mmCIF file of C-alpha atoms in Angstrom:
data_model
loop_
_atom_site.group_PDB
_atom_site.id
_atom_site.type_symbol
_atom_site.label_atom_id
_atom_site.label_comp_id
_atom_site.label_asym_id
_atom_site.label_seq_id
_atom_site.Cartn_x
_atom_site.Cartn_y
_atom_site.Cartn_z
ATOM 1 C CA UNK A 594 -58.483 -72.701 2.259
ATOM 2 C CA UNK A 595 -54.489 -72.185 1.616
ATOM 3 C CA UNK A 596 -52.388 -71.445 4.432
ATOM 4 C CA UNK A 597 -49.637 -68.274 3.464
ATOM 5 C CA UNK A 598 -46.224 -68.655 5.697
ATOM 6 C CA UNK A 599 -43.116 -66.923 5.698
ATOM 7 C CA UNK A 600 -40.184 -69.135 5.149
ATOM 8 C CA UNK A 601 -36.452 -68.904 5.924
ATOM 9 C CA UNK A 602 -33.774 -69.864 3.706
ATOM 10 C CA UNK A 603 -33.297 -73.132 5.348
ATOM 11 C CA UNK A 604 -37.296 -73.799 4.672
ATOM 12 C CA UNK A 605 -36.588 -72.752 0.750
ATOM 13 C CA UNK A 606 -33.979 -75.811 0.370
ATOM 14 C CA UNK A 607 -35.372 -78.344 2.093
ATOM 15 C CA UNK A 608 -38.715 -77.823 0.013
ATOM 16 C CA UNK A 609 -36.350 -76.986 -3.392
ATOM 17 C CA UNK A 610 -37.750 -80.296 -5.552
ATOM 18 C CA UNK A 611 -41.395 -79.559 -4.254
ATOM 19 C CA UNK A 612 -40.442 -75.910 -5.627
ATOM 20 C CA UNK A 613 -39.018 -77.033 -8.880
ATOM 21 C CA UNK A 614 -42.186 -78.944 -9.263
ATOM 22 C CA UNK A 615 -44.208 -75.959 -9.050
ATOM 23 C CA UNK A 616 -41.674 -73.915 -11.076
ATOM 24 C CA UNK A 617 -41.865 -76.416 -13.583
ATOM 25 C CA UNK A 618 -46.016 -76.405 -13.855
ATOM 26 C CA UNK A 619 -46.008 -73.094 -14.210
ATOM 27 C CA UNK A 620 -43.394 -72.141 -16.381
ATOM 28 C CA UNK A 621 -42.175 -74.972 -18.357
ATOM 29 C CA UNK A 622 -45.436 -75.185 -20.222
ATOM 30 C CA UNK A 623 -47.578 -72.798 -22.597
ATOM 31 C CA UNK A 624 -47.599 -69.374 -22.479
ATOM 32 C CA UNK A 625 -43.992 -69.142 -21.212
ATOM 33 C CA UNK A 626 -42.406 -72.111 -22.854
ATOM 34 C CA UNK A 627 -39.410 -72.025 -20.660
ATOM 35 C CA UNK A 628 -36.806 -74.850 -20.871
ATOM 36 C CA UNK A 629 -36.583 -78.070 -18.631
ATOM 37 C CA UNK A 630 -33.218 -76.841 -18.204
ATOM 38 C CA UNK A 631 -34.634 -73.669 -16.558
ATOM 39 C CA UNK A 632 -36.527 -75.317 -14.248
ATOM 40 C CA UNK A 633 -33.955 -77.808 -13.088
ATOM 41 C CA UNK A 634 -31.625 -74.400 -12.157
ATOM 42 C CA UNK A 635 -34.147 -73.167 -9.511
ATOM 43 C CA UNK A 636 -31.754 -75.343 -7.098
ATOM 44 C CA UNK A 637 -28.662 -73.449 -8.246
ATOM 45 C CA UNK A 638 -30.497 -69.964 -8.145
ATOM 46 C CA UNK A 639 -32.411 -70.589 -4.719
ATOM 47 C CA UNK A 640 -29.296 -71.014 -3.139
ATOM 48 C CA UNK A 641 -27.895 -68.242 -4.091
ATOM 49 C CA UNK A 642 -30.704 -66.131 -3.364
ATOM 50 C CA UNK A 643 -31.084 -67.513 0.195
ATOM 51 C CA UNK A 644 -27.525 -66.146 0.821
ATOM 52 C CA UNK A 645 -28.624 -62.329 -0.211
ATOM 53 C CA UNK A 646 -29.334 -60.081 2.146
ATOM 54 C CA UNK A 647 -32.988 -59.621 3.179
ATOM 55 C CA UNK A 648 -33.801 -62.867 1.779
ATOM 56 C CA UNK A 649 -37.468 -63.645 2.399
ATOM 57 C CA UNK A 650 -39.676 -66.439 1.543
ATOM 58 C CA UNK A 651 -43.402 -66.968 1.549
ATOM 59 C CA UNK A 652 -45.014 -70.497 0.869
ATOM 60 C CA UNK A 653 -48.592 -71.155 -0.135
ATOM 61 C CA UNK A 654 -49.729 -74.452 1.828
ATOM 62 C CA UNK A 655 -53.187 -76.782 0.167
ATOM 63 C CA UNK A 656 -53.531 -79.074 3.068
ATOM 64 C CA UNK A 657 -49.521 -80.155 3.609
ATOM 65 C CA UNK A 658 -48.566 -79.184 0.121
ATOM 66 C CA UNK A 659 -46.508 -76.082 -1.019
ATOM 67 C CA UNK A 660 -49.240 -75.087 -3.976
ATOM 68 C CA UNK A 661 -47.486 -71.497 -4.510
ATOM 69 C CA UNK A 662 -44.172 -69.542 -3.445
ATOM 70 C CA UNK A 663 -42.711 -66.058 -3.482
ATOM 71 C CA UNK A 664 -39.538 -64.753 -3.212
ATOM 72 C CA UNK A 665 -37.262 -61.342 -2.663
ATOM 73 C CA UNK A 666 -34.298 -60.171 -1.541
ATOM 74 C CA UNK A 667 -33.044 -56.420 -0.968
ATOM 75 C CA UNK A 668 -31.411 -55.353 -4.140
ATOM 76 C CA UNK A 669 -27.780 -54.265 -3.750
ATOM 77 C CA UNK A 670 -26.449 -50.900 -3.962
ATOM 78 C CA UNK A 671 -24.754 -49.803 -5.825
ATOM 79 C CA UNK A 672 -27.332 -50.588 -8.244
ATOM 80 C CA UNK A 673 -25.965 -54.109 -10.145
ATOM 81 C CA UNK A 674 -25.103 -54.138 -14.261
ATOM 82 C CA UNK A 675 -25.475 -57.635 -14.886
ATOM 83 C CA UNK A 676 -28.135 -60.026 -16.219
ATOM 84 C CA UNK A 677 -31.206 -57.957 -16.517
ATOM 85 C CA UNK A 678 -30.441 -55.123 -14.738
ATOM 86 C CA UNK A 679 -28.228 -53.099 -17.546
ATOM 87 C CA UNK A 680 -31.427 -53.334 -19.408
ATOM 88 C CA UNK A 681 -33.814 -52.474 -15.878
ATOM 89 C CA UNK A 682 -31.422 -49.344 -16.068
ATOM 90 C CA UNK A 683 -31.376 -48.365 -19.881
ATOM 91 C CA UNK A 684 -35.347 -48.017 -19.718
ATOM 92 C CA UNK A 685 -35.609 -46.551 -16.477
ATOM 93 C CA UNK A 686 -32.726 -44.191 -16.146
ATOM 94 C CA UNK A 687 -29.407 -44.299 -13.912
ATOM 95 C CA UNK A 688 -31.510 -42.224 -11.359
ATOM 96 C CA UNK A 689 -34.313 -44.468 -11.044
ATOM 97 C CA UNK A 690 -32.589 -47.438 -11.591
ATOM 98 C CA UNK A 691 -30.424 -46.591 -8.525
ATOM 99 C CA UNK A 692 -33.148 -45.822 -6.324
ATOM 100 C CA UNK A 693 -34.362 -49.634 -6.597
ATOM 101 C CA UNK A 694 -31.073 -50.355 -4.351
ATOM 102 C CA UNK A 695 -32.383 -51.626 -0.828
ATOM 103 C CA UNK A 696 -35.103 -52.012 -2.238
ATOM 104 C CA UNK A 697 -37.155 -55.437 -1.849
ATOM 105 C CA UNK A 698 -36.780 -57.015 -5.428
ATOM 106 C CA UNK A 699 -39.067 -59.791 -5.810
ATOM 107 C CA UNK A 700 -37.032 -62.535 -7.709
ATOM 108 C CA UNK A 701 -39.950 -64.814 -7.923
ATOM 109 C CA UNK A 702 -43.801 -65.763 -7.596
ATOM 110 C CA UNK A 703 -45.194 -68.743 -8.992
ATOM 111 C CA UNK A 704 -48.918 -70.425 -8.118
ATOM 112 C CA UNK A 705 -49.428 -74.005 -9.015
ATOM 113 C CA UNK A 706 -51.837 -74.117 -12.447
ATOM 114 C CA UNK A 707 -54.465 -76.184 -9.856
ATOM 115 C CA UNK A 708 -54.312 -73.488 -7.226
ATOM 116 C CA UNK A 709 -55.020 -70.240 -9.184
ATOM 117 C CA UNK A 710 -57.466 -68.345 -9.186
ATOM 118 C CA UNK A 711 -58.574 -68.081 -5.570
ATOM 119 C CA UNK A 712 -56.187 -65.131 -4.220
ATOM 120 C CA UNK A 713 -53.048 -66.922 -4.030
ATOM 121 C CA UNK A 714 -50.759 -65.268 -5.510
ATOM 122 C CA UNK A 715 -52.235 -61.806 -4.600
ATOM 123 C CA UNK A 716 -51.611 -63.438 -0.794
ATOM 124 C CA UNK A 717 -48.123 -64.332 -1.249
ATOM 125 C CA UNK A 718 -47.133 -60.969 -3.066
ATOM 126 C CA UNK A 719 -48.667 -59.191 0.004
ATOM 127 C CA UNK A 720 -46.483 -61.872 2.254
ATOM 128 C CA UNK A 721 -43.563 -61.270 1.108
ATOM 129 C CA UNK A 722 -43.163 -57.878 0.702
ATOM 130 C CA UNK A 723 -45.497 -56.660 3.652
ATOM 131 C CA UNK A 724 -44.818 -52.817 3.797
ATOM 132 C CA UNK A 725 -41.788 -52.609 2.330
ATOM 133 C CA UNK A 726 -40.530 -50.568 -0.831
ATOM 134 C CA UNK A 727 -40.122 -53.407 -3.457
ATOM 135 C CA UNK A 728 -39.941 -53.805 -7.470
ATOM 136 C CA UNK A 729 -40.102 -56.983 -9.738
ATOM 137 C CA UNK A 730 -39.505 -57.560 -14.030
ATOM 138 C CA UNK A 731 -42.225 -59.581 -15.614
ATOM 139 C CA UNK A 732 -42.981 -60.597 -19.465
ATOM 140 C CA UNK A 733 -45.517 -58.468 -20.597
ATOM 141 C CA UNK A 734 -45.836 -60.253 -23.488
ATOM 142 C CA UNK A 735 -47.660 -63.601 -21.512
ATOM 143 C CA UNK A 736 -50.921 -63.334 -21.286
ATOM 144 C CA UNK A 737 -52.430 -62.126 -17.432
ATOM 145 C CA UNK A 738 -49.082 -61.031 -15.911
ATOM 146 C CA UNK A 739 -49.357 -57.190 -16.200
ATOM 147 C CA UNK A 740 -53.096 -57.309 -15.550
ATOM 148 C CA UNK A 741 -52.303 -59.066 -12.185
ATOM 149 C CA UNK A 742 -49.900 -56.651 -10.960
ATOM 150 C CA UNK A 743 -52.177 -53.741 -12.542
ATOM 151 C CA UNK A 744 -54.916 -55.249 -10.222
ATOM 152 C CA UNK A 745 -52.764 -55.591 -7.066
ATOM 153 C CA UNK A 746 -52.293 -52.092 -7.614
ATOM 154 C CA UNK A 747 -48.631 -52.080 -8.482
ATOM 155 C CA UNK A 748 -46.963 -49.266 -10.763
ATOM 156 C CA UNK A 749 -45.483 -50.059 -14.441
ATOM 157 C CA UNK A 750 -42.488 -48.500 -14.837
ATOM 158 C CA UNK A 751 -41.191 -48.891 -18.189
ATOM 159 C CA UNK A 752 -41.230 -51.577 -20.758
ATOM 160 C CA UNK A 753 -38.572 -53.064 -23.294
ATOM 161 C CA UNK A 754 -36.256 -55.522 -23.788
ATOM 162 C CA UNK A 755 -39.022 -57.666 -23.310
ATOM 163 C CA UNK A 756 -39.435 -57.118 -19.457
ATOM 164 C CA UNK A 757 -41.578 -54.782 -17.377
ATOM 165 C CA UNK A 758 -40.690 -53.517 -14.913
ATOM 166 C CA UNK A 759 -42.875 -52.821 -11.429
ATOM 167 C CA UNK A 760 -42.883 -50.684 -8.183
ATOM 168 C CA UNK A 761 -44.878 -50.686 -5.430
ATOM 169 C CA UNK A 762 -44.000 -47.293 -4.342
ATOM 170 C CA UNK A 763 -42.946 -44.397 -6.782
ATOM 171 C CA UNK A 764 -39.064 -44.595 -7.619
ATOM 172 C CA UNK A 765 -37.265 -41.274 -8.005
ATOM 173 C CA UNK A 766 -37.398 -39.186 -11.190
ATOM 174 C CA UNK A 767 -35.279 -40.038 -14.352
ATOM 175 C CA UNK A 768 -32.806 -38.566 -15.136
#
């Protein structure tokens, strides 16, 4: 049985290489195909999103291993333009886009290829977010991402640009 705990920032880098390792399994191979590069980054981007406020952490132990790891953060306000949020708020509307500010935006979830399929990353989803309002982007073009979120009973909120885009709560209407 896997052990869920929250973690602090300070928990996040001290564990970053058993992290990238994880990052790496998961999405430096087939269906997502991501870049060595990419996963070699998660150093660069964990410590910048231990600095943001609200930062949370949840780590999936298998025995005294990290074997899974979420991630969020409260999203600023006003609602951010750059990297993929133009696009979050082209599909969604300025009015729904803005009403993802404070909320929890989970940056990342990843469960080691030899620890799926028993609950974990359900687990660490509910971990990390608890009962807060909270959104994520995933690629609903690899295969089992949307039906996982479908299943944890999160909301699709629009689609394009190759992301979709989830709520746990409604957001407000477009417009």
């Amino acid at each position: 049985m896997s052990t869920i705990r929250l973690v602090d920032g300070r928990a996040v880098l001290a564990a970053s290489a058993e992290l990238t390792a994880i990052y790496a399994a998961v999405f430096c191979v087939p269906p997502w195909n991501e870049p060595p590069e990419r996963a070699e980054g998660l150093a660069d981007r964990l410590a910048d999103w231990t600095e943001k406020p609200g930062f949370i952490g949840a780590f999936a132990y298998t025995g005294a291993s990290v074997s899974g790891f979420a991630l969020g953060y409260t999203t600023p306000s006003p609602f951010p333009s750059d990297r993929s949020y133009g696009q979050v708020s082209t599909i969604l509307g300025p009015d729904a886009a803005a009403s993802l500010s404070g909320r929890l935006e989970v940056g990342e979830l990843a469960v080691h290829p030899g620890a799926r399929r028993v609950g974990l990353g359900r687990r660490l989803l509910d971990a990390v977010v608890g009962d807060r309002p909270a959104w994520l982007l995933t690629v609903p073009t690899i295969p089992g991402t949307t039906a996982f979120y479908d299943a944890v009973g999160w909301q699709r909120w629009g689609t394009g640009y190759g992301i979709t885009i989830y709520a746990n709560v409604p957001l407000a209407p477009a417009g």
